[in-house]
Amino acid sequence: MRVLIVEDETTLRAQLVRAIAESGYAIDEAGDGETAEFMGATEPYDAVVLDLGLPKLDGITILKRWRAAGIATPVLVLTARGAWTERVEGIDAGADDYLPKPFQMEELLARLRALIRRASGHASAELRCGGLVLDTRSNRVTLDGSPIGLTAHEYRLLSYLMHHVGRTVSRAELTEHIYAQDFDRDSNTIEVFVGRLRRKLGRDLIRTERGLGYRLEVP
Ligand code: CA
């Protein structure tokens, strides 16, 4: 899962990047509205955290342009404290949720998890596929009750497949959703990660659809 963080206050942006990265997401960041609009329009994010007061282009305009262009990425807007008109404007412009500043990081993380799982049709914070359980709150994975230790990339890859269980996902799509923009991407490494996941989870859980990609099968 990959998240774009748009915030012009550098201290807050750094806090957001750290907290959201620690929660198992690949992160891109933007500090002004023009950069943010371009990134959101050209990269396939699983969610965006969008501050509304930004240099060069304000958050409401960015959101309206994305929605007019058919970009349906879930967006959590950060609004000024007490500015209820901003919240109304944000929701009307296409925001999926909002959080007034200042906020507790834990609340932002919980809202972000909920947005991402609802966008892929999951109501529960625990994603299940047979005996495999991924808890999006703790980033813990268990198989038939036993904990499975995963690296950050293995976790992101499995999390993406679990969010899209039953659907065949191409290597290109996996690459786009588990790496940040500035990361040196190589779609061959996807095969390596899948191989490692199979060694940890058993060979049959992740199916290969030759020429198409990978699929977690609902048992
Ligand atoms: Ca701001």
PDB file of C-alpha atoms and ligand atoms in Angstrom:
ATOM      1  CA  MET A   1       0.000   0.000   0.000  1.00  0.00           C
ATOM      2  CA  ARG A   2       1.321   3.403  -1.017  1.00  0.00           C
ATOM      3  CA  VAL A   3       0.300   6.775   0.414  1.00  0.00           C
ATOM      4  CA  LEU A   4       0.909  10.361  -0.737  1.00  0.00           C
ATOM      5  CA  ILE A   5       1.375  12.901   2.063  1.00  0.00           C
ATOM      6  CA  VAL A   6       0.720  16.544   1.143  1.00  0.00           C
ATOM      7  CA  GLU A   7       1.659  19.049   3.854  1.00  0.00           C
ATOM      8  CA  ASP A   8       3.656  22.268   3.617  1.00  0.00           C
ATOM      9  CA  GLU A   9       4.695  22.479   7.287  1.00  0.00           C
ATOM     10  CA  THR A  10       7.965  20.559   7.210  1.00  0.00           C
ATOM     11  CA  THR A  11       7.907  19.411  10.860  1.00  0.00           C
ATOM     12  CA  LEU A  12       4.377  18.036  10.600  1.00  0.00           C
ATOM     13  CA  ARG A  13       5.145  16.469   7.211  1.00  0.00           C
ATOM     14  CA  ALA A  14       8.194  14.684   8.662  1.00  0.00           C
ATOM     15  CA  GLN A  15       6.067  13.397  11.572  1.00  0.00           C
ATOM     16  CA  LEU A  16       3.415  12.131   9.153  1.00  0.00           C
ATOM     17  CA  VAL A  17       6.015  10.451   6.930  1.00  0.00           C
ATOM     18  CA  ARG A  18       7.620   8.694   9.895  1.00  0.00           C
ATOM     19  CA  ALA A  19       4.366   7.517  11.508  1.00  0.00           C
ATOM     20  CA  ILE A  20       2.724   6.337   8.285  1.00  0.00           C
ATOM     21  CA  ALA A  21       5.902   4.602   7.064  1.00  0.00           C
ATOM     22  CA  GLU A  22       6.180   2.799  10.412  1.00  0.00           C
ATOM     23  CA  SER A  23       2.636   1.537   9.844  1.00  0.00           C
ATOM     24  CA  GLY A  24       3.804  -0.426   6.817  1.00  0.00           C
ATOM     25  CA  TYR A  25       3.072   1.912   3.886  1.00  0.00           C
ATOM     26  CA  ALA A  26       5.321   3.130   1.068  1.00  0.00           C
ATOM     27  CA  ILE A  27       5.342   6.952   1.206  1.00  0.00           C
ATOM     28  CA  ASP A  28       5.662   9.802  -1.281  1.00  0.00           C
ATOM     29  CA  GLU A  29       5.528  13.386  -0.047  1.00  0.00           C
ATOM     30  CA  ALA A  30       4.775  16.824  -1.477  1.00  0.00           C
ATOM     31  CA  GLY A  31       5.179  20.244   0.158  1.00  0.00           C
ATOM     32  CA  ASP A  32       3.272  22.385  -2.342  1.00  0.00           C
ATOM     33  CA  GLY A  33       0.004  22.158  -4.243  1.00  0.00           C
ATOM     34  CA  GLU A  34       1.348  22.006  -7.802  1.00  0.00           C
ATOM     35  CA  THR A  35       3.681  19.091  -7.056  1.00  0.00           C
ATOM     36  CA  ALA A  36       0.901  17.331  -5.154  1.00  0.00           C
ATOM     37  CA  GLU A  37      -1.635  17.706  -7.957  1.00  0.00           C
ATOM     38  CA  PHE A  38       0.829  16.270 -10.488  1.00  0.00           C
ATOM     39  CA  MET A  39       1.849  13.330  -8.290  1.00  0.00           C
ATOM     40  CA  GLY A  40      -1.751  12.428  -7.442  1.00  0.00           C
ATOM     41  CA  ALA A  41      -2.726  12.608 -11.111  1.00  0.00           C
ATOM     42  CA  THR A  42       0.144  10.436 -12.367  1.00  0.00           C
ATOM     43  CA  GLU A  43       0.843   7.847  -9.633  1.00  0.00           C
ATOM     44  CA  PRO A  44      -1.594   5.185  -8.374  1.00  0.00           C
ATOM     45  CA  TYR A  45      -1.832   5.864  -4.625  1.00  0.00           C
ATOM     46  CA  ASP A  46      -3.938   3.789  -2.252  1.00  0.00           C
ATOM     47  CA  ALA A  47      -4.722   6.940  -0.223  1.00  0.00           C
ATOM     48  CA  VAL A  48      -3.758  10.613   0.073  1.00  0.00           C
ATOM     49  CA  VAL A  49      -3.397  12.744   3.201  1.00  0.00           C
ATOM     50  CA  LEU A  50      -4.084  16.281   1.940  1.00  0.00           C
ATOM     51  CA  ASP A  51      -3.572  19.508   3.848  1.00  0.00           C
ATOM     52  CA  LEU A  52      -5.908  22.213   2.502  1.00  0.00           C
ATOM     53  CA  GLY A  53      -3.793  25.355   3.041  1.00  0.00           C
ATOM     54  CA  LEU A  54      -0.884  24.922   0.612  1.00  0.00           C
ATOM     55  CA  PRO A  55       1.452  27.174  -1.390  1.00  0.00           C
ATOM     56  CA  LYS A  56       0.957  27.439  -5.192  1.00  0.00           C
ATOM     57  CA  LEU A  57      -2.377  25.566  -5.301  1.00  0.00           C
ATOM     58  CA  ASP A  58      -4.869  25.008  -2.465  1.00  0.00           C
ATOM     59  CA  GLY A  59      -6.073  21.561  -1.418  1.00  0.00           C
ATOM     60  CA  ILE A  60      -9.729  22.113  -2.408  1.00  0.00           C
ATOM     61  CA  THR A  61      -8.726  23.008  -5.994  1.00  0.00           C
ATOM     62  CA  ILE A  62      -6.443  19.962  -6.195  1.00  0.00           C
ATOM     63  CA  LEU A  63      -9.220  17.692  -4.968  1.00  0.00           C
ATOM     64  CA  LYS A  64     -11.769  19.126  -7.413  1.00  0.00           C
ATOM     65  CA  ARG A  65      -9.337  18.657 -10.327  1.00  0.00           C
ATOM     66  CA  TRP A  66      -8.561  15.050  -9.352  1.00  0.00           C
ATOM     67  CA  ARG A  67     -12.237  14.182  -9.031  1.00  0.00           C
ATOM     68  CA  ALA A  68     -13.075  15.944 -12.336  1.00  0.00           C
ATOM     69  CA  ALA A  69     -10.338  13.827 -13.965  1.00  0.00           C
ATOM     70  CA  GLY A  70     -11.935  10.644 -12.592  1.00  0.00           C
ATOM     71  CA  ILE A  71      -9.258   9.968  -9.955  1.00  0.00           C
ATOM     72  CA  ALA A  72     -11.098   8.138  -7.173  1.00  0.00           C
ATOM     73  CA  THR A  73      -8.176   7.653  -4.714  1.00  0.00           C
ATOM     74  CA  PRO A  74      -9.403   7.901  -1.095  1.00  0.00           C
ATOM     75  CA  VAL A  75      -8.468  11.326   0.336  1.00  0.00           C
ATOM     76  CA  LEU A  76      -8.230  12.333   3.993  1.00  0.00           C
ATOM     77  CA  VAL A  77      -8.123  16.136   4.304  1.00  0.00           C
ATOM     78  CA  LEU A  78      -6.450  18.011   7.150  1.00  0.00           C
ATOM     79  CA  THR A  79      -8.448  21.117   8.066  1.00  0.00           C
ATOM     80  CA  ALA A  80      -7.832  24.095  10.347  1.00  0.00           C
ATOM     81  CA  ARG A  81      -9.261  23.782  13.847  1.00  0.00           C
ATOM     82  CA  GLY A  82     -12.840  24.997  14.147  1.00  0.00           C
ATOM     83  CA  ALA A  83     -13.121  25.799  10.429  1.00  0.00           C
ATOM     84  CA  TRP A  84     -16.343  23.870   9.811  1.00  0.00           C
ATOM     85  CA  THR A  85     -16.829  25.573   6.441  1.00  0.00           C
ATOM     86  CA  GLU A  86     -13.493  24.033   5.300  1.00  0.00           C
ATOM     87  CA  ARG A  87     -14.726  20.588   6.300  1.00  0.00           C
ATOM     88  CA  VAL A  88     -17.957  21.053   4.318  1.00  0.00           C
ATOM     89  CA  GLU A  89     -16.014  22.394   1.347  1.00  0.00           C
ATOM     90  CA  GLY A  90     -13.568  19.491   1.526  1.00  0.00           C
ATOM     91  CA  ILE A  91     -16.273  16.834   1.628  1.00  0.00           C
ATOM     92  CA  ASP A  92     -18.215  18.529  -1.178  1.00  0.00           C
ATOM     93  CA  ALA A  93     -15.025  18.653  -3.261  1.00  0.00           C
ATOM     94  CA  GLY A  94     -14.660  14.860  -2.953  1.00  0.00           C
ATOM     95  CA  ALA A  95     -12.815  14.161   0.320  1.00  0.00           C
ATOM     96  CA  ASP A  96     -13.612  10.806   1.927  1.00  0.00           C
ATOM     97  CA  ASP A  97     -12.782  11.867   5.471  1.00  0.00           C
ATOM     98  CA  TYR A  98     -11.335  14.832   7.352  1.00  0.00           C
ATOM     99  CA  LEU A  99      -9.346  15.503  10.492  1.00  0.00           C
ATOM    100  CA  PRO A 100      -9.074  18.954  12.126  1.00  0.00           C
ATOM    101  CA  LYS A 101      -5.600  20.108  13.247  1.00  0.00           C
ATOM    102  CA  PRO A 102      -4.145  19.473  15.744  1.00  0.00           C
ATOM    103  CA  PHE A 103      -4.830  15.748  15.713  1.00  0.00           C
ATOM    104  CA  GLN A 104      -3.579  12.617  17.420  1.00  0.00           C
ATOM    105  CA  MET A 105      -1.396  10.565  15.079  1.00  0.00           C
ATOM    106  CA  GLU A 106      -3.146   7.365  16.215  1.00  0.00           C
ATOM    107  CA  GLU A 107      -6.490   8.756  15.066  1.00  0.00           C
ATOM    108  CA  LEU A 108      -5.052   9.722  11.675  1.00  0.00           C
ATOM    109  CA  LEU A 109      -3.581   6.224  11.253  1.00  0.00           C
ATOM    110  CA  ALA A 110      -6.900   4.579  12.179  1.00  0.00           C
ATOM    111  CA  ARG A 111      -8.825   6.761   9.706  1.00  0.00           C
ATOM    112  CA  LEU A 112      -6.247   6.040   6.988  1.00  0.00           C
ATOM    113  CA  ARG A 113      -6.485   2.268   7.536  1.00  0.00           C
ATOM    114  CA  ALA A 114     -10.281   2.470   7.382  1.00  0.00           C
ATOM    115  CA  LEU A 115     -10.230   4.498   4.139  1.00  0.00           C
ATOM    116  CA  ILE A 116      -7.845   2.056   2.467  1.00  0.00           C
ATOM    117  CA  ARG A 117      -9.702  -1.080   3.492  1.00  0.00           C
ATOM    118  CA  ARG A 118     -13.132   0.351   2.625  1.00  0.00           C
ATOM    119  CA  ALA A 119     -11.844   1.359  -0.816  1.00  0.00           C
ATOM    120  CA  SER A 120     -11.119  -2.324  -1.469  1.00  0.00           C
ATOM    121  CA  GLY A 121     -14.385  -3.511   0.083  1.00  0.00           C
ATOM    122  CA  HIS A 122     -13.249  -4.662   3.538  1.00  0.00           C
ATOM    123  CA  ALA A 123     -15.253  -3.724   6.630  1.00  0.00           C
ATOM    124  CA  SER A 124     -12.950  -5.311   9.223  1.00  0.00           C
ATOM    125  CA  ALA A 125      -9.443  -4.233  10.289  1.00  0.00           C
ATOM    126  CA  GLU A 126      -8.439  -7.908  10.217  1.00  0.00           C
ATOM    127  CA  LEU A 127      -8.043  -9.238   6.693  1.00  0.00           C
ATOM    128  CA  ARG A 128      -8.505 -13.011   6.353  1.00  0.00           C
ATOM    129  CA  CYS A 129      -7.779 -15.577   3.711  1.00  0.00           C
ATOM    130  CA  GLY A 130      -8.339 -19.070   5.103  1.00  0.00           C
ATOM    131  CA  GLY A 131      -5.918 -19.544   7.997  1.00  0.00           C
ATOM    132  CA  LEU A 132      -3.971 -16.428   7.052  1.00  0.00           C
ATOM    133  CA  VAL A 133      -4.831 -13.309   9.055  1.00  0.00           C
ATOM    134  CA  LEU A 134      -3.335  -9.837   8.536  1.00  0.00           C
ATOM    135  CA  ASP A 135      -4.133  -7.323  11.269  1.00  0.00           C
ATOM    136  CA  THR A 136      -3.871  -3.873   9.677  1.00  0.00           C
ATOM    137  CA  ARG A 137      -3.780  -2.237  13.148  1.00  0.00           C
ATOM    138  CA  SER A 138      -0.664  -4.014  14.410  1.00  0.00           C
ATOM    139  CA  ASN A 139       0.827  -5.083  11.010  1.00  0.00           C
ATOM    140  CA  ARG A 140       0.946  -8.613  12.422  1.00  0.00           C
ATOM    141  CA  VAL A 141       0.456 -11.635  10.226  1.00  0.00           C
ATOM    142  CA  THR A 142      -0.516 -15.076  11.519  1.00  0.00           C
ATOM    143  CA  LEU A 143      -1.004 -18.387   9.766  1.00  0.00           C
ATOM    144  CA  ASP A 144      -3.253 -20.859  11.605  1.00  0.00           C
ATOM    145  CA  GLY A 145      -2.602 -18.816  14.745  1.00  0.00           C
ATOM    146  CA  SER A 146       1.217 -18.792  14.497  1.00  0.00           C
ATOM    147  CA  PRO A 147       2.948 -15.432  13.987  1.00  0.00           C
ATOM    148  CA  ILE A 148       4.830 -14.986  10.677  1.00  0.00           C
ATOM    149  CA  GLY A 149       7.802 -12.603  10.598  1.00  0.00           C
ATOM    150  CA  LEU A 150       7.908 -10.496   7.415  1.00  0.00           C
ATOM    151  CA  THR A 151      10.221  -7.788   6.112  1.00  0.00           C
ATOM    152  CA  ALA A 152       8.697  -4.399   5.230  1.00  0.00           C
ATOM    153  CA  HIS A 153       8.512  -5.224   1.518  1.00  0.00           C
ATOM    154  CA  GLU A 154       7.103  -8.708   2.081  1.00  0.00           C
ATOM    155  CA  TYR A 155       4.441  -7.196   4.367  1.00  0.00           C
ATOM    156  CA  ARG A 156       3.475  -4.517   1.826  1.00  0.00           C
ATOM    157  CA  LEU A 157       3.213  -7.066  -0.959  1.00  0.00           C
ATOM    158  CA  LEU A 158       1.115  -9.466   1.128  1.00  0.00           C
ATOM    159  CA  SER A 159      -1.039  -6.602   2.422  1.00  0.00           C
ATOM    160  CA  TYR A 160      -1.785  -5.488  -1.156  1.00  0.00           C
ATOM    161  CA  LEU A 161      -2.736  -9.035  -2.183  1.00  0.00           C
ATOM    162  CA  MET A 162      -4.876  -9.439   0.984  1.00  0.00           C
ATOM    163  CA  HIS A 163      -6.709  -6.155   0.272  1.00  0.00           C
ATOM    164  CA  HIS A 164      -7.416  -7.486  -3.244  1.00  0.00           C
ATOM    165  CA  VAL A 165      -8.003 -11.127  -2.368  1.00  0.00           C
ATOM    166  CA  GLY A 166      -9.415 -13.241  -5.218  1.00  0.00           C
ATOM    167  CA  ARG A 167      -8.218 -10.815  -7.916  1.00  0.00           C
ATOM    168  CA  THR A 168      -5.173 -11.400 -10.130  1.00  0.00           C
ATOM    169  CA  VAL A 169      -2.678  -8.569  -9.599  1.00  0.00           C
ATOM    170  CA  SER A 170       0.061  -7.955 -12.163  1.00  0.00           C
ATOM    171  CA  ARG A 171       3.717  -7.525 -11.233  1.00  0.00           C
ATOM    172  CA  ALA A 172       3.572  -3.962 -12.579  1.00  0.00           C
ATOM    173  CA  GLU A 173       0.639  -3.127 -10.287  1.00  0.00           C
ATOM    174  CA  LEU A 174       2.398  -4.665  -7.275  1.00  0.00           C
ATOM    175  CA  THR A 175       5.532  -2.678  -8.101  1.00  0.00           C
ATOM    176  CA  GLU A 176       3.543   0.562  -8.206  1.00  0.00           C
ATOM    177  CA  HIS A 177       1.880  -0.090  -4.850  1.00  0.00           C
ATOM    178  CA  ILE A 178       4.773  -1.320  -2.710  1.00  0.00           C
ATOM    179  CA  TYR A 179       7.528   1.149  -3.633  1.00  0.00           C
ATOM    180  CA  ALA A 180       7.807   4.897  -3.176  1.00  0.00           C
ATOM    181  CA  GLN A 181       8.458   6.993  -6.306  1.00  0.00           C
ATOM    182  CA  ASP A 182      12.165   7.593  -5.665  1.00  0.00           C
ATOM    183  CA  PHE A 183      12.845   3.926  -4.938  1.00  0.00           C
ATOM    184  CA  ASP A 184      14.949   2.039  -7.499  1.00  0.00           C
ATOM    185  CA  ARG A 185      12.179  -0.217  -8.766  1.00  0.00           C
ATOM    186  CA  ASP A 186      12.734  -3.557 -10.383  1.00  0.00           C
ATOM    187  CA  SER A 187       9.710  -5.714 -11.121  1.00  0.00           C
ATOM    188  CA  ASN A 188      11.922  -8.844 -10.981  1.00  0.00           C
ATOM    189  CA  THR A 189      12.234  -8.349  -7.236  1.00  0.00           C
ATOM    190  CA  ILE A 190       8.476  -8.974  -6.966  1.00  0.00           C
ATOM    191  CA  GLU A 191       9.191 -12.585  -7.943  1.00  0.00           C
ATOM    192  CA  VAL A 192      11.845 -12.770  -5.238  1.00  0.00           C
ATOM    193  CA  PHE A 193       9.421 -11.428  -2.595  1.00  0.00           C
ATOM    194  CA  VAL A 194       6.683 -13.847  -3.700  1.00  0.00           C
ATOM    195  CA  GLY A 195       9.205 -16.709  -3.455  1.00  0.00           C
ATOM    196  CA  ARG A 196      10.086 -15.685   0.112  1.00  0.00           C
ATOM    197  CA  LEU A 197       6.413 -15.336   1.065  1.00  0.00           C
ATOM    198  CA  ARG A 198       5.717 -18.822  -0.291  1.00  0.00           C
ATOM    199  CA  ARG A 199       8.540 -20.248   1.815  1.00  0.00           C
ATOM    200  CA  LYS A 200       6.969 -18.639   4.897  1.00  0.00           C
ATOM    201  CA  LEU A 201       3.283 -19.225   4.101  1.00  0.00           C
ATOM    202  CA  GLY A 202       3.307 -22.451   2.086  1.00  0.00           C
ATOM    203  CA  ARG A 203       3.522 -22.867  -1.660  1.00  0.00           C
ATOM    204  CA  ASP A 204      -0.183 -22.909  -2.538  1.00  0.00           C
ATOM    205  CA  LEU A 205      -1.518 -19.727  -0.991  1.00  0.00           C
ATOM    206  CA  ILE A 206      -0.243 -17.311  -3.653  1.00  0.00           C
ATOM    207  CA  ARG A 207      -1.156 -18.590  -7.122  1.00  0.00           C
ATOM    208  CA  THR A 208       0.771 -17.608 -10.234  1.00  0.00           C
ATOM    209  CA  GLU A 209      -1.367 -16.777 -13.269  1.00  0.00           C
ATOM    210  CA  ARG A 210       1.146 -17.199 -16.048  1.00  0.00           C
ATOM    211  CA  GLY A 211       1.694 -13.915 -17.899  1.00  0.00           C
ATOM    212  CA  LEU A 212      -0.892 -12.117 -15.745  1.00  0.00           C
ATOM    213  CA  GLY A 213       0.356 -11.961 -12.186  1.00  0.00           C
ATOM    214  CA  TYR A 214      -0.424 -13.295  -8.734  1.00  0.00           C
ATOM    215  CA  ARG A 215      -3.589 -14.059  -6.851  1.00  0.00           C
ATOM    216  CA  LEU A 216      -4.494 -14.922  -3.281  1.00  0.00           C
ATOM    217  CA  GLU A 217      -7.204 -17.515  -3.591  1.00  0.00           C
ATOM    218  CA  VAL A 218     -10.216 -17.412  -1.287  1.00  0.00           C
ATOM    219  CA  PRO A 219     -10.353 -20.966   0.071  1.00  0.00           C
TER     220      PRO A 219
HETATM  221 CA    CA B   1      -0.769  24.230   5.415  1.00  0.00          CA
END
